[in-house]
Structure formats: structure tokens, C-alpha cells
Short mmCIF file of C-alpha atoms in Angstrom, two decimals:
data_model
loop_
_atom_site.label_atom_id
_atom_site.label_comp_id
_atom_site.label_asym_id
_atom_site.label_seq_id
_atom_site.Cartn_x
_atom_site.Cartn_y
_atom_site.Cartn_z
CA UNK A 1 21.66 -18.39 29.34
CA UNK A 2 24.34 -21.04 30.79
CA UNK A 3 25.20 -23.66 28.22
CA UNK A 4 26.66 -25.80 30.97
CA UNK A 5 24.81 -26.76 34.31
CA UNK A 6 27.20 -28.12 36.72
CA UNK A 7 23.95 -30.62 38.31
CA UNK A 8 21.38 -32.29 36.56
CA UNK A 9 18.26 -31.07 37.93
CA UNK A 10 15.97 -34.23 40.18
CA UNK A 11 14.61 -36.83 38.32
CA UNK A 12 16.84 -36.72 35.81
CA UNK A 13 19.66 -39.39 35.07
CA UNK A 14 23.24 -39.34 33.41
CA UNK A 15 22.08 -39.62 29.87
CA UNK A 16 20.32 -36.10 29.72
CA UNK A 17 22.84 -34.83 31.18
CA UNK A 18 25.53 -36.37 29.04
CA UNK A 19 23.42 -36.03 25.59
CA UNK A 20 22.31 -32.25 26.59
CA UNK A 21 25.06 -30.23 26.41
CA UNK A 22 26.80 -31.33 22.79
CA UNK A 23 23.17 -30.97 21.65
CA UNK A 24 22.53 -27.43 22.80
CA UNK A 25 25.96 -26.53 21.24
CA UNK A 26 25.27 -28.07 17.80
CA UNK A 27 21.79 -27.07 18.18
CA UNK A 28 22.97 -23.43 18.59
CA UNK A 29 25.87 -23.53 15.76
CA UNK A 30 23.40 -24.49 13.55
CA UNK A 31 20.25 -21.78 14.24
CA UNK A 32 22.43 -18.92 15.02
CA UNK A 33 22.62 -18.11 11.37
CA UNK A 34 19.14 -19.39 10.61
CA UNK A 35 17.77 -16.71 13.64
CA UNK A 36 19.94 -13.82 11.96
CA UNK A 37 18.87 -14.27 8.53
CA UNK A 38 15.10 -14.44 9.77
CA UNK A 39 15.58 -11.30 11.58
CA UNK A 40 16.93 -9.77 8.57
CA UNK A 41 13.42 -11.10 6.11
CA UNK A 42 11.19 -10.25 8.76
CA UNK A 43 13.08 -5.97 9.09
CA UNK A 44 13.05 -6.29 4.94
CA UNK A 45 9.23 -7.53 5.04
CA UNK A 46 8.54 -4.90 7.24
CA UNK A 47 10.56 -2.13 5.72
CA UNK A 48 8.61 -2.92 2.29
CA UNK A 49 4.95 -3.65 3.92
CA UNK A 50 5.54 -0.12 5.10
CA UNK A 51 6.85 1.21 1.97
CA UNK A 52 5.97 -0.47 -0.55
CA UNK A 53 3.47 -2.96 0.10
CA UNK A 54 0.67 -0.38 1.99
CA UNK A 55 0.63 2.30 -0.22
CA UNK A 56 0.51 -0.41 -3.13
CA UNK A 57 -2.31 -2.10 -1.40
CA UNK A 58 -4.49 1.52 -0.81
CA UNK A 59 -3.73 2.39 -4.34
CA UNK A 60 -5.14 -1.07 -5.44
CA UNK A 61 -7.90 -0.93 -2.67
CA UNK A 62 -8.62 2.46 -4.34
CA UNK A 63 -8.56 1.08 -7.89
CA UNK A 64 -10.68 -1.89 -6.82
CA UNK A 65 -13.76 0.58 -5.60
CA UNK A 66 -12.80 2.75 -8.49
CA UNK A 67 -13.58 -0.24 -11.01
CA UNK A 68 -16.06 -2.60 -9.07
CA UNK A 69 -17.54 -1.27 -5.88
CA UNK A 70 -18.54 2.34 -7.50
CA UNK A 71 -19.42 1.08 -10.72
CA UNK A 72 -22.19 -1.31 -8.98
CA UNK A 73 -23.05 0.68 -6.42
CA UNK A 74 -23.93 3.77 -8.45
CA UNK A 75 -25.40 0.87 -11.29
CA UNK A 76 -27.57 -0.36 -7.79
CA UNK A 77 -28.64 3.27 -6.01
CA UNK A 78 -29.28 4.93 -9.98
CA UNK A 79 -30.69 1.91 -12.41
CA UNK A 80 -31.60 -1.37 -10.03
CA UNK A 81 -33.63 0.64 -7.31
CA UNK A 82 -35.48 3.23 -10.00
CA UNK A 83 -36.35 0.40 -11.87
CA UNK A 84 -37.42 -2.15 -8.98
CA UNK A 85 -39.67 0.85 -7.82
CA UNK A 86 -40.93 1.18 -11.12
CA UNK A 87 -41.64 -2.25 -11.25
CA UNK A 88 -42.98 -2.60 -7.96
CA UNK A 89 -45.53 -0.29 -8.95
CA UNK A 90 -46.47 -1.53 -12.25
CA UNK A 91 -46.73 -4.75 -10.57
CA UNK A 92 -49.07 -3.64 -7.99
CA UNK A 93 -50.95 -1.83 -11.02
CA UNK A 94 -51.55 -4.35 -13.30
CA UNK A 95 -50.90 -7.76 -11.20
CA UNK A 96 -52.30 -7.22 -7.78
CA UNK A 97 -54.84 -4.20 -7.87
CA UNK A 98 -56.89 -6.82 -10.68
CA UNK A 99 -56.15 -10.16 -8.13
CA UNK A 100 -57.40 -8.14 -5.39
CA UNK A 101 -60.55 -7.21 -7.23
CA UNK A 102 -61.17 -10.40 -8.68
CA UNK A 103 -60.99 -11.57 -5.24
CA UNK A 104 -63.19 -9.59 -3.56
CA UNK A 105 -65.53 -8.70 -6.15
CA UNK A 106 -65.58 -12.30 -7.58
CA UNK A 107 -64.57 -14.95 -5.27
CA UNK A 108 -66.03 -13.55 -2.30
CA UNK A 109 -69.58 -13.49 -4.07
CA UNK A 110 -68.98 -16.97 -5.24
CA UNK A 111 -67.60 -18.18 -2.08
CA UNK A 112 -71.16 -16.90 -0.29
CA UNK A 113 -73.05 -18.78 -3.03
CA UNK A 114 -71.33 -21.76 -2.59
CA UNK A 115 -71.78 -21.62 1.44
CA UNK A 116 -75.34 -21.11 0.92
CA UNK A 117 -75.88 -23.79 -1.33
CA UNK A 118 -73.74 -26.06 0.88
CA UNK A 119 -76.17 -25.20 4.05
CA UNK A 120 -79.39 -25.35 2.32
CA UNK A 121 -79.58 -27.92 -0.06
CA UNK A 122 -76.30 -30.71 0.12
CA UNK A 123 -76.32 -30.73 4.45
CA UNK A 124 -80.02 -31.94 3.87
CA UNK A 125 -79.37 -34.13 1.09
CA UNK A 126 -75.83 -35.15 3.35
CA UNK A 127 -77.93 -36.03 6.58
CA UNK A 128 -80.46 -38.28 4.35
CA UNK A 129 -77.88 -40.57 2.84
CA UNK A 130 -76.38 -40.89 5.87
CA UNK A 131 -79.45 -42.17 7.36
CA UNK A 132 -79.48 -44.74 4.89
CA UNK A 133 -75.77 -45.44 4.73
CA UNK A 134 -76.23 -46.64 8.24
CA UNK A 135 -79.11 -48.73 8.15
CA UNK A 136 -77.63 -50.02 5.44
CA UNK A 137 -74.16 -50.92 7.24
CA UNK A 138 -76.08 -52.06 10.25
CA UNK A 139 -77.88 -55.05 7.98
CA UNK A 140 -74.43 -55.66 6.77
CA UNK A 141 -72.61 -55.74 9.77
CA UNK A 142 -75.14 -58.68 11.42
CA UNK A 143 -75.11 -60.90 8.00
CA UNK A 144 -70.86 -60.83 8.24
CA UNK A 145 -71.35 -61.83 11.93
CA UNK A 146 -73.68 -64.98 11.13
CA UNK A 147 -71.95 -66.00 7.88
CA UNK A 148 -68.47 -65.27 8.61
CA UNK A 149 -67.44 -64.64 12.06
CA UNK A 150 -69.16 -66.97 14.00
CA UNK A 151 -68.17 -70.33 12.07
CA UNK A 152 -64.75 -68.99 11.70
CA UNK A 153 -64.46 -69.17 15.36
CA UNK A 154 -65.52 -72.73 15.29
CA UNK A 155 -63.14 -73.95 12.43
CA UNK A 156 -59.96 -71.93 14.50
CA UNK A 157 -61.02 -73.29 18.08
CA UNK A 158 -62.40 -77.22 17.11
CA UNK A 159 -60.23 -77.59 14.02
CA UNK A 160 -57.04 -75.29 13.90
CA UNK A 161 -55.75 -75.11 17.54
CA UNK A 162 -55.36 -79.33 18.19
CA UNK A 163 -53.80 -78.98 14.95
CA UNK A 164 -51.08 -76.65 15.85
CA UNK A 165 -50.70 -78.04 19.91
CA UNK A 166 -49.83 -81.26 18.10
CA UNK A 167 -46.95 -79.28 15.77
CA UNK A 168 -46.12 -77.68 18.29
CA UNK A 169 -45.44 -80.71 20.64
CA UNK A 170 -43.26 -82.05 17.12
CA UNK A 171 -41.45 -78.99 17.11
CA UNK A 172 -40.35 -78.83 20.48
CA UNK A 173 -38.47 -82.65 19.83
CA UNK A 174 -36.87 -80.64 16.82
CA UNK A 175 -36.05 -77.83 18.98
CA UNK A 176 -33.76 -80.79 21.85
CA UNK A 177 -32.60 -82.34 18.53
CA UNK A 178 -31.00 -78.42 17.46
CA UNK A 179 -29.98 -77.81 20.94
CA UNK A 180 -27.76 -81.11 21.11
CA UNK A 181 -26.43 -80.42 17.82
CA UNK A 182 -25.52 -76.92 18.62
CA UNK A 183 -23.82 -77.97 22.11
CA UNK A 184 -21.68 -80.46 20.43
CA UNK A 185 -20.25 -78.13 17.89
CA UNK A 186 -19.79 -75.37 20.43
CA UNK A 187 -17.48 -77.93 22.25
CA UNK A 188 -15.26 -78.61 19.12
CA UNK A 189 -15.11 -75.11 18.06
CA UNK A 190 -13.84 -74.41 21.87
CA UNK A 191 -11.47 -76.83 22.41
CA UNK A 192 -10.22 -76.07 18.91
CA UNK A 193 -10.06 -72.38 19.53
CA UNK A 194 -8.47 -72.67 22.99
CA UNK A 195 -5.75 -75.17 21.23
CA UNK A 196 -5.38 -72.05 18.94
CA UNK A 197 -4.94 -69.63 21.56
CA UNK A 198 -2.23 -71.08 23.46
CA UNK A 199 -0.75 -72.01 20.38
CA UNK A 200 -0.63 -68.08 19.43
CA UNK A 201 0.15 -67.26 23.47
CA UNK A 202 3.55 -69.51 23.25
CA UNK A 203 4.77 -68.55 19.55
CA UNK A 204 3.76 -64.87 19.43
CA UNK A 205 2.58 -63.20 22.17
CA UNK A 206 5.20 -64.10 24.40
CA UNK A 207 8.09 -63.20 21.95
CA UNK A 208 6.68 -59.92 21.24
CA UNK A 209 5.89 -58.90 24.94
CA UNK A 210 9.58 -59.38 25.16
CA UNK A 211 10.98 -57.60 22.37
CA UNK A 212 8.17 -54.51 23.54
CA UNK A 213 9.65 -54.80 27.00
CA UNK A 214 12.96 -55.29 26.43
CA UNK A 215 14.15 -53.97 23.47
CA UNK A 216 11.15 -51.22 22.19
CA UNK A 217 10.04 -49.30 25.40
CA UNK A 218 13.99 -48.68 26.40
CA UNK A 219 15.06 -47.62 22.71
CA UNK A 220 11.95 -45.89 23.02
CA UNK A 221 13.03 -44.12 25.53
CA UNK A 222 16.32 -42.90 24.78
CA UNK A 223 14.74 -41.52 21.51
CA UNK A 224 12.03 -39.73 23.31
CA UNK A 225 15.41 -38.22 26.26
CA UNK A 226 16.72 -37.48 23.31
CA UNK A 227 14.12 -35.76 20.83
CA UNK A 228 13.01 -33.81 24.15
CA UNK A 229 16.87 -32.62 24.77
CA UNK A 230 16.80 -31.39 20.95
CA UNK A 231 13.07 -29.86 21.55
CA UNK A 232 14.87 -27.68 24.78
CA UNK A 233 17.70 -27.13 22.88
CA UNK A 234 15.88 -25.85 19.62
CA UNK A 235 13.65 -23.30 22.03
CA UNK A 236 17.17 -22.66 23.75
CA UNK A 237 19.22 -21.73 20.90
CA UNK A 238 16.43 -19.77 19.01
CA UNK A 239 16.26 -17.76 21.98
CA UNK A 240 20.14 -17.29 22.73
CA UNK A 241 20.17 -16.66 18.66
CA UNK A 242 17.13 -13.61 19.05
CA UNK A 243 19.45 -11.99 21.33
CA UNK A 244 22.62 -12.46 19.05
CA UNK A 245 20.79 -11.09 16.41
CA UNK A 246 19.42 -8.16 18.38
CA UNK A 247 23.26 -7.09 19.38
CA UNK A 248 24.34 -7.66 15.99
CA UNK A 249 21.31 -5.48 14.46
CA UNK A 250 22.26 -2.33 17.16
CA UNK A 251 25.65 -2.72 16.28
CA UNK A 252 25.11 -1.90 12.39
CA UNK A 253 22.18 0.38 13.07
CA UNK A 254 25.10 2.52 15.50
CA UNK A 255 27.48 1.55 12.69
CA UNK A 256 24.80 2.98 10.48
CA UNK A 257 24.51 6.38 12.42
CA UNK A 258 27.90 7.26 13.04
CA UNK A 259 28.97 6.93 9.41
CA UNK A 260 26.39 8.07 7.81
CA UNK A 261 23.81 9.41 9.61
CA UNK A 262 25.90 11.75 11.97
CA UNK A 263 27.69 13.01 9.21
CA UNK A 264 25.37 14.41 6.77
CA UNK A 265 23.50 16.16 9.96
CA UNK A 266 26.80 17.39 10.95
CA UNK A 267 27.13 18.83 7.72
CA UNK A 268 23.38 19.70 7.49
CA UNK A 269 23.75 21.97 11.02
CA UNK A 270 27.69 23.30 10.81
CA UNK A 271 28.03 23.72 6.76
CA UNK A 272 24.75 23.94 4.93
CA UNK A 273 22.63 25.88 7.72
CA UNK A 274 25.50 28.91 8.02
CA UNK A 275 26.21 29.15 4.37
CA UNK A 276 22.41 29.26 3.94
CA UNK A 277 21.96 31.90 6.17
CA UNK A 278 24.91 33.61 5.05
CA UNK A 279 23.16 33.46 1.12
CA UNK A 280 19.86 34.61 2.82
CA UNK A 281 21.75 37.65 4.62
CA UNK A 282 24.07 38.52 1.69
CA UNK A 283 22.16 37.62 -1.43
CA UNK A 284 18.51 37.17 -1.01
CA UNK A 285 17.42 40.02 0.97
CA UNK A 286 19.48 42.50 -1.07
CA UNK A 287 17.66 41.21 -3.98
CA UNK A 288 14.07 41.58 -2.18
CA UNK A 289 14.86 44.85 -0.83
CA UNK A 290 16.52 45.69 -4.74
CA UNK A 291 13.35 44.26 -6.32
CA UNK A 292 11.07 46.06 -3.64
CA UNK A 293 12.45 49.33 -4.28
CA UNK A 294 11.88 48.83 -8.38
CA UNK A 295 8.52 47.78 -7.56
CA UNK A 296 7.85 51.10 -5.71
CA UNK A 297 9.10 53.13 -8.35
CA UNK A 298 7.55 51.61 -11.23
CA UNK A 299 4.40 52.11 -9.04
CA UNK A 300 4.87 55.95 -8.69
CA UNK A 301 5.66 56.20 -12.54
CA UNK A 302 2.55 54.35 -12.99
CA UNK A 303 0.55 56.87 -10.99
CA UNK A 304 2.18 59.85 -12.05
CA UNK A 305 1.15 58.12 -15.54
CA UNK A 306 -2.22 57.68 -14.37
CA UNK A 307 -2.11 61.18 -13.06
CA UNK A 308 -1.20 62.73 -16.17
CA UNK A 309 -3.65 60.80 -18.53
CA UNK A 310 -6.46 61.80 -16.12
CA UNK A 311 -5.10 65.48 -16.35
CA UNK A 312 -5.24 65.40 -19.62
CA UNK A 313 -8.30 63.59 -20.46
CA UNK A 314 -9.91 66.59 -18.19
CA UNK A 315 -7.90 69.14 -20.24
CA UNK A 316 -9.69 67.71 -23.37
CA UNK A 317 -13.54 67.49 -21.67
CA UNK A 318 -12.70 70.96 -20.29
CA UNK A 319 -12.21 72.13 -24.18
CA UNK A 320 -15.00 70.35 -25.67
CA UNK A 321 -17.62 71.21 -23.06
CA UNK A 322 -16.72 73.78 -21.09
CA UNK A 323 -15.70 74.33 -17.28
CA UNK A 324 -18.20 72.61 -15.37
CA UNK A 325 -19.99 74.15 -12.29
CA UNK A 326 -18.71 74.01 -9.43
CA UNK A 327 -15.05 72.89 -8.21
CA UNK A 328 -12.92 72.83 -11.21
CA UNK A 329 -11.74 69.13 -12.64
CA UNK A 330 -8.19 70.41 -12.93
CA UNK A 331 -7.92 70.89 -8.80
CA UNK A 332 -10.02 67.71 -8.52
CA UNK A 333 -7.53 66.05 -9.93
CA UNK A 334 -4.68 68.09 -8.34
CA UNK A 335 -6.20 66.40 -4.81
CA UNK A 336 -6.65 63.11 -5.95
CA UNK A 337 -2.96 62.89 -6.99
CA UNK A 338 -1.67 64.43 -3.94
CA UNK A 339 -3.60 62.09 -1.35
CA UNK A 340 -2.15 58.70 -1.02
CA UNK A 341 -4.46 56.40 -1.47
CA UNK A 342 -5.74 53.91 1.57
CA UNK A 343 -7.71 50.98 1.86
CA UNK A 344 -11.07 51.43 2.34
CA UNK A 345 -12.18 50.61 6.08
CA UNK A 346 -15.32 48.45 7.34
CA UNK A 347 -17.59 49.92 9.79
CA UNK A 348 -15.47 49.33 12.90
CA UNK A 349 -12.37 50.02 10.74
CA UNK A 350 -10.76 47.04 9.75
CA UNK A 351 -9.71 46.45 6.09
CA UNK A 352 -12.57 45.15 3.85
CA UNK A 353 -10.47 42.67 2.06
CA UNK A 354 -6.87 42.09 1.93
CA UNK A 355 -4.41 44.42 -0.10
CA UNK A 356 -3.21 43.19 -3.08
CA UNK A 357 0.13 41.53 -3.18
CA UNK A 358 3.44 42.83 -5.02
CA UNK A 359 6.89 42.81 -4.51
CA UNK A 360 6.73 45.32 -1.31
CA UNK A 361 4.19 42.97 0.48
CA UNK A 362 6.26 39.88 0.42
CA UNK A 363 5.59 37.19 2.77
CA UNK A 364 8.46 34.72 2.58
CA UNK A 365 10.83 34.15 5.04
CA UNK A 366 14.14 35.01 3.05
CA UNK A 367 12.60 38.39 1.58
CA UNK A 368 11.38 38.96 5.10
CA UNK A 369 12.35 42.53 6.70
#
């Protein structure tokens, strides 16, 4: 990306070369800050189409089915089809089941009759006037050939064609008369139009093929050296900008890291992960092993609780109704205190469902043992 170039390339004469290179450096003053600022909308356009515009346009795309695609598809599937069906069928019920048997029960029979009564009686009746018809055109026919055709050929060929060979033989003088007119004023409109053109050859064309040749196509040009120079120069500086702009966007984004984001993970992995560890060893599992231990003992009082309302609702049965047969309830009960209870097993001795959960069974990872 030279901004000089110490040869012009072949072809190519002193005035690119001396209008290309204050071009390409105004060219690039100017779009440097134009490329940086559109690098900056288009990482802000894409920061909020990712943030802000997407989840704005799913939550409208939602809304949009929720409050017109739904609404007329269920309206289509549960009202519009039920009742096309329904009117299909009535349709076919009371519209085309009748047509159909007014058709064939009706029009069918009809259609037969008339057939038959076309056959039998009007082809007869049809074949007879025909007969006549052309007996009848036949006479006619010979009376328009004697009265009318045949003398009209003798009025056209003694009568009408001398007539028209002698208008025509009239018209033909006309005709020489027309075609010496004619030639005389296509001579004076000629001469009057070549006068005319040379006229406009001498006053205007010539003047303006010079100013074209030597005063348009050169200006022309220069302008078109020079709006090709700014063209290159514009693609040039755009892309010498992009790069700019890329430097200058790594820069802050390192700027970016190592004040900020380098920091707080510093902090995150050397302050906030040891004194949370140091909490979890010092704090939280003495409370979980603390609150594990009440747990167990308010479970034992709760049995031996349990234990001692069962003993004595068996002390009070025992009094009412006697000592039952068999082992006593008192040692019953005696056993069923002293056995720890276990979970009940499947058939191949797995756990039929999962224990229940209390403060001994935790499962997080800070009460963990």
C-alpha cells in the first residue's frame, strides 16, 4: 500500500501521474475518518442485532403467531373446515343428490323422447321439404341466369368496357400532366434543400466539429484521467482506511482487556476463588455438618417418640382387651424399635424408589462430605 510509485505504469502519461498522488493523499485524509466511524456503526449494529434486535424480533415473531397466525389457524382447522364439511354435505344433500335425479330420472327420459320424435317424424318431414326446397331453388337459379346474368354481361362487355378504355386513355394524359408537375417541384425543393445544407455545413457543422475536437474531447479527457484517478483513489483509501481501522479496533479491544478484562479475572481466580473456598472450608461445611448432626438427633427423638406412643398405645389395647395370642405386642414393639429401619429392596435388590431427602442426604457441593 505505496502512496508513491516512483514510474508511471505503460500507457500512461505525465498527468496521471502528476494528478494521482495529491489525490490519493486528500482522498485518504478525507475517508480515513469516514472508514473508522463506519466500522464503529456497523460493530454497534451488530452488537445490538445480536442483543437487542434478535431477541426483540423472536419475541415479536412470537407475539405475531400468538395474535394472528394461531388465532386463524385454529379459527381455519376448528370453525372454517367443520363448517365447509358441513356444508359440503348439505350441499350435496339438498343441491346435487335432487340435480342428479332430475337429470337422470327426468332429462334422460325426455332427452329419449325427443330423439325419437326427431328420427321418426321431423327427419321425414326434414327430407320432404328439402326435396322441394331444391326444386324450388333449381327454377330460381335458371330464371336469375336468363333475366339477370346474361344481359348483364352484355351491358359490362358492349357498353361499360369502351367506356372505361376511353377514361382510361384520359387518365393516363392526367397521369404525364402529375408526373411533370411533381418532377418540377422535386427540383426546387432540391436545389433549395441542398442550398440549405451547405448553408448549415459552413455556419454550424463545421464550428461545432471544431469546438468537439478541439476543445470538448480533450477537456473531456482530463475530466475522465481525472474522475478515474479519484475512482482508484476512493477504492485505495477505503482500503488503506479498513486496515487503519482494524489496528485501531485491536488496539482498544487489548486496551479493553488489560484494564478491565484481566483485572476482574485476576481478581476472580487469586481473590474471590480462595476466599470462597476458604468460606466453603471454614463456614459452610461446619454449618452442614452442625445442621446434619441436629437433623439426626431430632430424628432419633422423633423415633424414640414414635417408639414410646406405639408402646403405649399397646399398653392401653393390652388393658382393654387383653394379651393377645401369640407373641406379645410389648416385645413386638421392643424389635421394631431396636432394628434400624432399611429401604425396602426390589427383586434383584436395588432400592424401589429413592430415599427421602433431609439435611444428612445433602447433595450440594459446599455441604458436600
Amino acid at each position: 500500500m505505496d502512496l508513491e510509485k516512483s514510474s508511471a505504469p505503460a500507457g500512461e502519461g505525465c498527468l496521471v501521474v502528476a494528478v494521482r498522488l495529491p489525490v490519493r493523499i486528500v482522498v485518504l485524509v478525507l475517508v480515513v475518518p469516514v472508514r473508522m466511524a463506519w466500522d464503529a456503526v456497523v460493530v454497534a449494529g451488530r452488537f445490538l442485532g445480536d442483543t437487542v434486535f434478535r431477541p426483540l424480533g423472536r419475541v415479536l415473531l412470537w407475539v405475531g403467531r400468538a395474535v394472528f397466525v394461531w388465532p386463524f389457524v385454529g379459527l381455519w382447522r376448528y370453525v372454517l373446515v367443520p363448517l365447509g364439511k358441513g356444508l359440503a354435505w348439505l350441499g350435496k344433500v339438498v343441491v346435487v343428490l335432487p340435480v342428479l335425479a332430475f337429470y337422470r330420472y327426468v332429462l334422460i327420459p325426455l332427452g329419449h323422447a325427443l330423439a325419437w320424435v326427431y328420427v321418426r317424424v321431423l327427419t321425414p318431414a326434414g327430407q320432404v321439404l328439402a326435396a322441394i326446397g331444391a326444386g324450388v331453388w333449381t327454377g330460381l337459379a335458371w330464371l336469375g341466369r336468363y333475366l339477370v346474368v346474361v344481359p348483364s354481361v352484355g351491358v359490362y362487355r358492349w357498353v361499360l368496357t369502351p367506356v372505361g378504355h376511353a377514361i382510361a386513355w384520359c387518365g393516363k394524359g392526367v397521369v404525364w400532366c402529375g408526373k411533370g408537375l411533381v418532377w418540377l417541384v422535386t427540383l426546387i425543393v432540391t436545389g433549395i434543400g441542398t442550398a440549405l445544407y451547405w448553408i448549415t455545413r459552413i455556419l454550424v457543422v463545421l464550428p461545432a466539429s471544431a469546438v468537439w475536437r478541439w476543445v470538448l474531447v480533450p477537456v473531456g479527457r482530463v475530466l475522465a484521467v481525472v474522475a478515474r484517478e479519484v475512482g482508484a483513489a476512493l477504492g485505495h483509501a477505503w482500503r488503506v482506511a479498513g486496515h487503519l481501522s482494524l489496528a485501531v479496533g485491536r488496539f482498544l479491544g487489548s486496551v479493553f482487556r488489560w484494564v478491565f478484562v484481566e483485572p476482574v479475572r485476576w481478581v476472580y481466580r487469586s481473590v474471590l476463588t480462595p476466599v470462597g473456598h476458604v468460606v466453603r472450608d471454614t463456614v459452610l461445611r461446619p454449618v452442614a455438618e452442625a445442621a446434619r448432626a441436629a437433623g439426626r438427633a431430632g430424628r432419633q427423638a422423633l423415633a424414640a417418640a414414635r417408639a414410646s406412643a406405639r408402646q403405649a398405645r399397646a399398653d392401653f389395647r393390652r388393658m382393654l382387651l387383653g394379651e393377645p395370642a401369640g407373641e406379645p405386642v410389648a416385645e413386638r414393639v421392643a424389635e421394631r424399635v431396636a432394628e434400624p429401619r432399611k429401604p425396602q429392596l426390589a427383586h434383584r435388590g436395588e432400592p424401589t424408589g429413592p430415599e427421602t431427602r433431609t439435611l444428612g442426604s445433602s447433595t450440594t457441593a459446599l455441604t458436600k462430605d
